[in-house]
Coordinates of N, CA and C in Angstrom, one line a residue:
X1 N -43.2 -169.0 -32.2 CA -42.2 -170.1 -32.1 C -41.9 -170.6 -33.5
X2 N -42.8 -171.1 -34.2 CA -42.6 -171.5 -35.6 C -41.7 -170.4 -36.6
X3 N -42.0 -169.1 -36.3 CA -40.8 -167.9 -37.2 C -39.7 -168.0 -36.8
X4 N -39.7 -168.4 -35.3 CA -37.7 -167.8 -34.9 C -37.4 -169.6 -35.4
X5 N -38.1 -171.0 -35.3 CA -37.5 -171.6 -35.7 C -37.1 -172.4 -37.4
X6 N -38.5 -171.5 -38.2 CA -38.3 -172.2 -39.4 C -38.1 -170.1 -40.3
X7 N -38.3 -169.2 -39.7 CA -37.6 -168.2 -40.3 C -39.2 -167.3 -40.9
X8 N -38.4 -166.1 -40.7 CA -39.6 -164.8 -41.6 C -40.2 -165.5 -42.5
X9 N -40.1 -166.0 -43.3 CA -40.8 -166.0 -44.6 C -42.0 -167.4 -44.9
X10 N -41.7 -168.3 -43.5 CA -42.5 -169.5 -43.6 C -43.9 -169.5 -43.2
X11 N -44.7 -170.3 -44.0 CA -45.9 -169.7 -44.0 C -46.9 -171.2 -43.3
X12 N -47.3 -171.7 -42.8 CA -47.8 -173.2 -42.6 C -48.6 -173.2 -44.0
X13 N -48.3 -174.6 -44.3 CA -49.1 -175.2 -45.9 C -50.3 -175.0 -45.4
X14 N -51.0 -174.5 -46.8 CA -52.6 -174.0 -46.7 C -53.3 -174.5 -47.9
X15 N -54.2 -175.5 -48.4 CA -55.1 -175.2 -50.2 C -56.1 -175.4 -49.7
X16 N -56.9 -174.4 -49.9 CA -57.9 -174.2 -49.3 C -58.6 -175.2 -50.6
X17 N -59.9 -176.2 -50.1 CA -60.5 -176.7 -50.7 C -62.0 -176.4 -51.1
X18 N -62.7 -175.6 -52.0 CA -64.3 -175.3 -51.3 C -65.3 -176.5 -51.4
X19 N -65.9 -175.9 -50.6 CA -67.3 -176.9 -50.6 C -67.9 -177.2 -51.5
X20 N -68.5 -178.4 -52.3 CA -69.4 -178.6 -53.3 C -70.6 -178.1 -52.3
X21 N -71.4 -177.3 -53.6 CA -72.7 -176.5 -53.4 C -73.8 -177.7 -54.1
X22 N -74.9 -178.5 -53.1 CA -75.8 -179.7 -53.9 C -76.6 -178.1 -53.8
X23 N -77.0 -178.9 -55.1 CA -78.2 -177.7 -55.8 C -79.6 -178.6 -55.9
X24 N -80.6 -178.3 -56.1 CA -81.9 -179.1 -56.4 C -82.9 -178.3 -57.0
X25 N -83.3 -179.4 -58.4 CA -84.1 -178.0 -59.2 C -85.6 -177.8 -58.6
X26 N -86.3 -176.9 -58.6 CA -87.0 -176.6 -58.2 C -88.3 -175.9 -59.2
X27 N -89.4 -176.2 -59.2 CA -90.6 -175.6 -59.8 C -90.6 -174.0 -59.7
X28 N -91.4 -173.7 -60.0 CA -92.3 -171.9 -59.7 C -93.5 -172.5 -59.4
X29 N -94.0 -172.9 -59.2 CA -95.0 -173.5 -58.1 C -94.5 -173.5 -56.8
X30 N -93.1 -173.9 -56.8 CA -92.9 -174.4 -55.3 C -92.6 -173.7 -54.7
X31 N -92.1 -172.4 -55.7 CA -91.4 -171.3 -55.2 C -92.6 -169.9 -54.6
X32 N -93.5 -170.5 -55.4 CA -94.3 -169.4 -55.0 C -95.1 -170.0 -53.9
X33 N -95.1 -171.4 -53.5 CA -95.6 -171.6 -52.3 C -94.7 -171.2 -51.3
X34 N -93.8 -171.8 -50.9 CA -92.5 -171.2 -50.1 C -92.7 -169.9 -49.8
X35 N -93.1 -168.9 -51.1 CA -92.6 -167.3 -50.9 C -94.4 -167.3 -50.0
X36 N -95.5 -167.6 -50.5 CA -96.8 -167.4 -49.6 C -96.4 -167.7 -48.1
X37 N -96.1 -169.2 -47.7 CA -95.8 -169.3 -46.7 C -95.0 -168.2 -45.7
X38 N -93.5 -168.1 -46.5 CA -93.4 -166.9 -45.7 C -93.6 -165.2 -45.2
X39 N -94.5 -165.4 -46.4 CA -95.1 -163.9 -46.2 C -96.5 -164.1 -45.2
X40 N -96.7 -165.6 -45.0 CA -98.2 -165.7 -43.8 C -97.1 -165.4 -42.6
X41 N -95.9 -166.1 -42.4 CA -95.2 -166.3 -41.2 C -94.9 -165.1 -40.6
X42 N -94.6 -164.1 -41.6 CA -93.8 -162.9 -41.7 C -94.9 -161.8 -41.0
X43 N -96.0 -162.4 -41.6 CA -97.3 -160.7 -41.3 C -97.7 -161.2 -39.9
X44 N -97.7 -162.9 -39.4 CA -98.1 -163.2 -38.5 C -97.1 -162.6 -37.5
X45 N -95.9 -162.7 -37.9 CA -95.2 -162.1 -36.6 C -95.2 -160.6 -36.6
X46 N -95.0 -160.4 -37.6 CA -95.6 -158.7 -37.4 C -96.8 -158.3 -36.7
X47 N -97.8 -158.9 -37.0 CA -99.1 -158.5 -36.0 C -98.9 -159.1 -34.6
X48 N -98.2 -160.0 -34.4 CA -98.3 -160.1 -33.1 C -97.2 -159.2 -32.4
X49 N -96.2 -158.8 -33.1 CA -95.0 -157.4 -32.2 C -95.8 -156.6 -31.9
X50 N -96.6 -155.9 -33.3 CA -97.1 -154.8 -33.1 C -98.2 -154.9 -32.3
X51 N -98.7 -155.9 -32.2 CA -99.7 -155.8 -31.0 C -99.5 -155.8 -29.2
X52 N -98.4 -156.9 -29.5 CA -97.4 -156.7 -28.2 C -97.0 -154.9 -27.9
X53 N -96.4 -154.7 -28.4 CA -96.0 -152.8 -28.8 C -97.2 -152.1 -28.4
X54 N -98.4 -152.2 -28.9 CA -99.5 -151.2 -29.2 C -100.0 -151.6 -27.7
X55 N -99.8 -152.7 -26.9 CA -100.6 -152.8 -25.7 C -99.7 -152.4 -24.7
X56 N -98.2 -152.2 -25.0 CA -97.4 -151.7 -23.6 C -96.2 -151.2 -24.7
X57 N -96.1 -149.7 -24.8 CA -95.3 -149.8 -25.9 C -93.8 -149.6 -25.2
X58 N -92.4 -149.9 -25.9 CA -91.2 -150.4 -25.1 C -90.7 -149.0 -24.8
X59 N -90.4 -149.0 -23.3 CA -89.8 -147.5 -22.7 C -88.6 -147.2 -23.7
X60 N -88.5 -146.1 -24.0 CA -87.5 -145.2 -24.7 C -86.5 -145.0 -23.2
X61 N -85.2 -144.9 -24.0 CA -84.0 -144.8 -23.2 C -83.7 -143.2 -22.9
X62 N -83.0 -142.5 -22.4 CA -82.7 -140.9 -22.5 C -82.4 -140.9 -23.6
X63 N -81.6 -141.3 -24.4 CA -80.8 -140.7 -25.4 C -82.1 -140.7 -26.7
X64 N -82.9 -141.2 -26.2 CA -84.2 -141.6 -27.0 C -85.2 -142.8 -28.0
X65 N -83.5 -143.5 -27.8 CA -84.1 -144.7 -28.3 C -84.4 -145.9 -27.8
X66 N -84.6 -147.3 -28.2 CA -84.8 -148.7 -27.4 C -84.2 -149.2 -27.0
X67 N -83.9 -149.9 -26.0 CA -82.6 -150.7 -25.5 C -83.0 -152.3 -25.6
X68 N -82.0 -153.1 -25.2 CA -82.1 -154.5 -26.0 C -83.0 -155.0 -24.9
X69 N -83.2 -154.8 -23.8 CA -83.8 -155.2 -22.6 C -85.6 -155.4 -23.3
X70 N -85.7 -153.6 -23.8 CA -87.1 -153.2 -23.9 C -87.0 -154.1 -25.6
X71 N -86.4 -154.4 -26.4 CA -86.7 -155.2 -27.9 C -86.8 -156.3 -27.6
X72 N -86.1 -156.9 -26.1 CA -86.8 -158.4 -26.1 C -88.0 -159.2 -25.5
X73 N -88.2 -158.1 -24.4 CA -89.9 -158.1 -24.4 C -90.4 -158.5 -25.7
X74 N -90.9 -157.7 -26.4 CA -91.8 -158.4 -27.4 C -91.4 -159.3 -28.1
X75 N -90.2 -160.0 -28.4 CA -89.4 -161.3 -29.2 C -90.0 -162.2 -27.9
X76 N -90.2 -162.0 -26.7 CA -90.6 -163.2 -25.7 C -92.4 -163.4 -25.7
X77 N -93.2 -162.0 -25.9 CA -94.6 -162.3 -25.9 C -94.8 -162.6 -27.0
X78 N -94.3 -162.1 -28.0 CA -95.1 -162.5 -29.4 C -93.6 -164.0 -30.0
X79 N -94.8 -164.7 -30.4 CA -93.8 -165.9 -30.6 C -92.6 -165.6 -32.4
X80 N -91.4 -165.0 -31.6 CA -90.7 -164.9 -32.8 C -89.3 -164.4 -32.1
X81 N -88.4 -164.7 -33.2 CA -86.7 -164.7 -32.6 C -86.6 -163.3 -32.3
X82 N -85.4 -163.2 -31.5 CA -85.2 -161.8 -30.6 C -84.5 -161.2 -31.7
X83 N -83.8 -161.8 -32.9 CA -83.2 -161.1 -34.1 C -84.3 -160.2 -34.3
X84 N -85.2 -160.7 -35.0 CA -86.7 -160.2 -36.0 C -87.0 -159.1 -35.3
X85 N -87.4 -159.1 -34.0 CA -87.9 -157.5 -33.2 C -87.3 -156.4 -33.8
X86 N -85.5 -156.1 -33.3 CA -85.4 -155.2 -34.1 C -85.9 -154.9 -35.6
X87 N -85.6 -156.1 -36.4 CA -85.9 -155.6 -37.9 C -87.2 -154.9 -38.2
X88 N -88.2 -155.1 -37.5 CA -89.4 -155.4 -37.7 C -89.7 -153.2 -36.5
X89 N -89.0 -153.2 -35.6 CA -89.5 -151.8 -35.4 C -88.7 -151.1 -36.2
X90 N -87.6 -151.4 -36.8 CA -87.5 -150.5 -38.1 C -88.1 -150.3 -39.0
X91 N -88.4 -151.5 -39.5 CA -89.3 -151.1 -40.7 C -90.4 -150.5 -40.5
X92 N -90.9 -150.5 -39.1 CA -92.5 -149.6 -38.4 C -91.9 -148.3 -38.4
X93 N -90.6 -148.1 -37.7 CA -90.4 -146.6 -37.5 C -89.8 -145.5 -38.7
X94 N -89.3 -146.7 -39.7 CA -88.9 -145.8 -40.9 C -90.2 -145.8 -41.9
X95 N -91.2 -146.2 -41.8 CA -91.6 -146.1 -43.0 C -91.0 -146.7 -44.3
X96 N -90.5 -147.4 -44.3 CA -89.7 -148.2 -45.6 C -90.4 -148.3 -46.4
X97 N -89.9 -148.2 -47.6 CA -90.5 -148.6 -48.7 C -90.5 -150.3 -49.4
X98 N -91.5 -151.2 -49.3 CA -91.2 -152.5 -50.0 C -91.9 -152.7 -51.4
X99 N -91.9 -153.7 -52.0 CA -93.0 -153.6 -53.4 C -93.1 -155.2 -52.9
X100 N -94.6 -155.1 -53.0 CA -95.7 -156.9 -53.4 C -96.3 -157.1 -54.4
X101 N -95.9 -158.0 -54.9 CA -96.7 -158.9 -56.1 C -97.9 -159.0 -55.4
X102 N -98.8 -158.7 -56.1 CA -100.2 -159.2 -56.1 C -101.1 -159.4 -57.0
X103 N -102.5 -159.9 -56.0 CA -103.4 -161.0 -57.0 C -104.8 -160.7 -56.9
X104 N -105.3 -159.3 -57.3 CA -106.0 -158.8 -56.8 C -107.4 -159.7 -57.4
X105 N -108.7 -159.8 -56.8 CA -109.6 -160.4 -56.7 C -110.4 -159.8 -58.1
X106 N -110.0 -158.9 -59.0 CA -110.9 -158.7 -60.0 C -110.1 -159.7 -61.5
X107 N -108.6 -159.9 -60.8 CA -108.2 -161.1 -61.4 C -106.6 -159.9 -62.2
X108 N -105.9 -160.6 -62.9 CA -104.9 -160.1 -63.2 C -103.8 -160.6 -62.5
X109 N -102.2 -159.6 -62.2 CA -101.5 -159.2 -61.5 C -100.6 -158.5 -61.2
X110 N -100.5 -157.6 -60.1 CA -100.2 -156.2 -59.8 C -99.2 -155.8 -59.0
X111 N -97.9 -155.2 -59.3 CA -96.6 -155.1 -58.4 C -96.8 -153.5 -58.1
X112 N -97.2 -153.5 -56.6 CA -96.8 -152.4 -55.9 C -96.0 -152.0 -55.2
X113 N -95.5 -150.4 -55.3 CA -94.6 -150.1 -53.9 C -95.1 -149.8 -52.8
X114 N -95.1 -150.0 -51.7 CA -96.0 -149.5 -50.6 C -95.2 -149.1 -49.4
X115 N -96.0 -148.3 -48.4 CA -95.2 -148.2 -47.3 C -96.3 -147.6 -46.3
X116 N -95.7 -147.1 -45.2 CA -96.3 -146.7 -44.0 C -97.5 -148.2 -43.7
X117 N -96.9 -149.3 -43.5 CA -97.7 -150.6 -43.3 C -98.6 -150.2 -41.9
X118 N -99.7 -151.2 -41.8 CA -100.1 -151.3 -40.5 C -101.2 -152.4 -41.2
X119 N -100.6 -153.6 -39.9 CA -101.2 -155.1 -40.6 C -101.9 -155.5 -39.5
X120 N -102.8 -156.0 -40.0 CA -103.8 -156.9 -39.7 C -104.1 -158.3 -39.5
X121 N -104.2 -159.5 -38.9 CA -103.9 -160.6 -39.1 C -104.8 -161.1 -40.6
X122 N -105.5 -160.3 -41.2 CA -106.0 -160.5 -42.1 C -106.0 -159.7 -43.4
X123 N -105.7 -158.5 -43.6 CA -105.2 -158.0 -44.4 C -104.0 -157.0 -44.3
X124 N -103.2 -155.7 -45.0 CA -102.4 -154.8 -44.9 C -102.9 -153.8 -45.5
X125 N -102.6 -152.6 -44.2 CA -103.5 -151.2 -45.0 C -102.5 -150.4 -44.7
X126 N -102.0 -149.9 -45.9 CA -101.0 -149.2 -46.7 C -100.9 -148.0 -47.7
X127 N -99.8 -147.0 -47.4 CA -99.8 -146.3 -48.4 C -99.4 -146.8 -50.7
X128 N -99.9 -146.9 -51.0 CA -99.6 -146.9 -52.5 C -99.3 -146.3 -53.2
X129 N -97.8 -146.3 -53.6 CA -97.1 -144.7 -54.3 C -97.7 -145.4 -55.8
X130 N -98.1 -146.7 -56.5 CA -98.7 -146.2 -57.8 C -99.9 -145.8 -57.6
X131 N -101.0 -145.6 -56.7 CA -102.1 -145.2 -56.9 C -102.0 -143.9 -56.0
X132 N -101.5 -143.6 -55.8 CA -100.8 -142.0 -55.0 C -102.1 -142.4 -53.9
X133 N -102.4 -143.3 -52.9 CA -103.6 -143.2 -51.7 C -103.3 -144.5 -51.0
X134 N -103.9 -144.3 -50.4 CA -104.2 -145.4 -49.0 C -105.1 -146.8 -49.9
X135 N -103.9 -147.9 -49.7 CA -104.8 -148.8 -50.2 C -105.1 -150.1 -48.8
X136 N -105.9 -150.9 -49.6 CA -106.2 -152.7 -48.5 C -105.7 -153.5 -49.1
X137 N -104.8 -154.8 -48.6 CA -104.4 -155.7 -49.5 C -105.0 -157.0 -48.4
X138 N -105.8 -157.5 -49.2 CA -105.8 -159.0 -48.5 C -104.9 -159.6 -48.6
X139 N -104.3 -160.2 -47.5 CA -103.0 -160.8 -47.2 C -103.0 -162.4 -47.8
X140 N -103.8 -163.0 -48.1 CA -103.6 -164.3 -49.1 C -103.7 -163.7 -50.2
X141 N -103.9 -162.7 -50.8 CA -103.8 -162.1 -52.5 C -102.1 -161.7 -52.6
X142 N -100.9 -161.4 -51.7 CA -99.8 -160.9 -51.7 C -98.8 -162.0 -52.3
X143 N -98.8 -162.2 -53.4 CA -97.8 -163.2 -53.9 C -96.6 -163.2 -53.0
X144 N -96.0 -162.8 -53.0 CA -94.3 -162.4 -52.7 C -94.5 -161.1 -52.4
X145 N -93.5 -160.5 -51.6 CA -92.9 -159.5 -51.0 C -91.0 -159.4 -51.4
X146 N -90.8 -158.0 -51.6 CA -89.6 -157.8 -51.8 C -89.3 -156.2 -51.4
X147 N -87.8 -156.0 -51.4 CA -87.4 -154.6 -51.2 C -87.6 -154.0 -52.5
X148 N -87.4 -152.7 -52.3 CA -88.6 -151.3 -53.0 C -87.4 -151.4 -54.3
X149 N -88.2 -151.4 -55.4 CA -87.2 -151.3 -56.4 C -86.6 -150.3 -56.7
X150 N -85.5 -149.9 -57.2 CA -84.9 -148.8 -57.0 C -85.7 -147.6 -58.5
X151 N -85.6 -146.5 -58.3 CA -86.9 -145.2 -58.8 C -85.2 -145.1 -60.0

């Protein structure tokens, strides 16, 4: 209605205004508490999928894979959002590669890439592409967690 009466070329007035972004400075203390926290939250919900999984694992569809039905079982047993499920059998079924900062107990600290995970509520036993083997990480020694730096 507004073209046939004000014509082709009219456009409704637009300036877009953005948002002020409040910033707040922050420590490296606080950041590395934050990142601990959620790497407890993170392994906690991982061991409880995978444990959900490992006690009734979710029926495969014909075509071979999960359906949303069988991914939200475990988002409803193990306490965590129905998003996270999927991410979380991906990262089980690909093998992904991530790298952790760590703080290993003879003291220093040590950035690994690792993969083929299988976690523990108390530690993670994993492949280690710098030590070419199967390593153990106690899970309060894992500073941060991140994606696999690029080779």
């Amino acid at each position: 209605m507004a073209v046939a009466l004000r014509g082709p070329g009219w456009h409704a007035p637009f300036e877009p205004v953005p948002p002020v972004a409040r910033t707040q400075p922050v420590t490296a203390e606080e950041v590395e508490r934050e990142a601990a926290a959620a790497l407890t939250a993170f392994t906690a919900l991982t061991a409880s999928v995978l444990s959900v999984c490992a006690a009734e694992p979710p029926a495969r569809l014909k075509s071979g894979g999960v359906g949303a039905r069988e991914l939200s079982r475990p988002g409803k047993a193990a306490p965590c959002d129905e998003t996270d499920v999927p991410q979380l059998a991906h990262a089980a079924d690909t093998g992904q590669v991530i790298t952790i900062a760590y703080d290993p107990a003879s003291g220093g600290h040590s950035v690994r890439s690792i993969s083929e995970l299988a976690v523990d509520p108390a530690w993670l036993r994993t492949w280690c592409h710098l030590r070419d083997d199967e390593r153990v990480f106690t899970l309060p020694r894992i500073a941060s967690v991140m994606p696999a730096s690029p080779l």
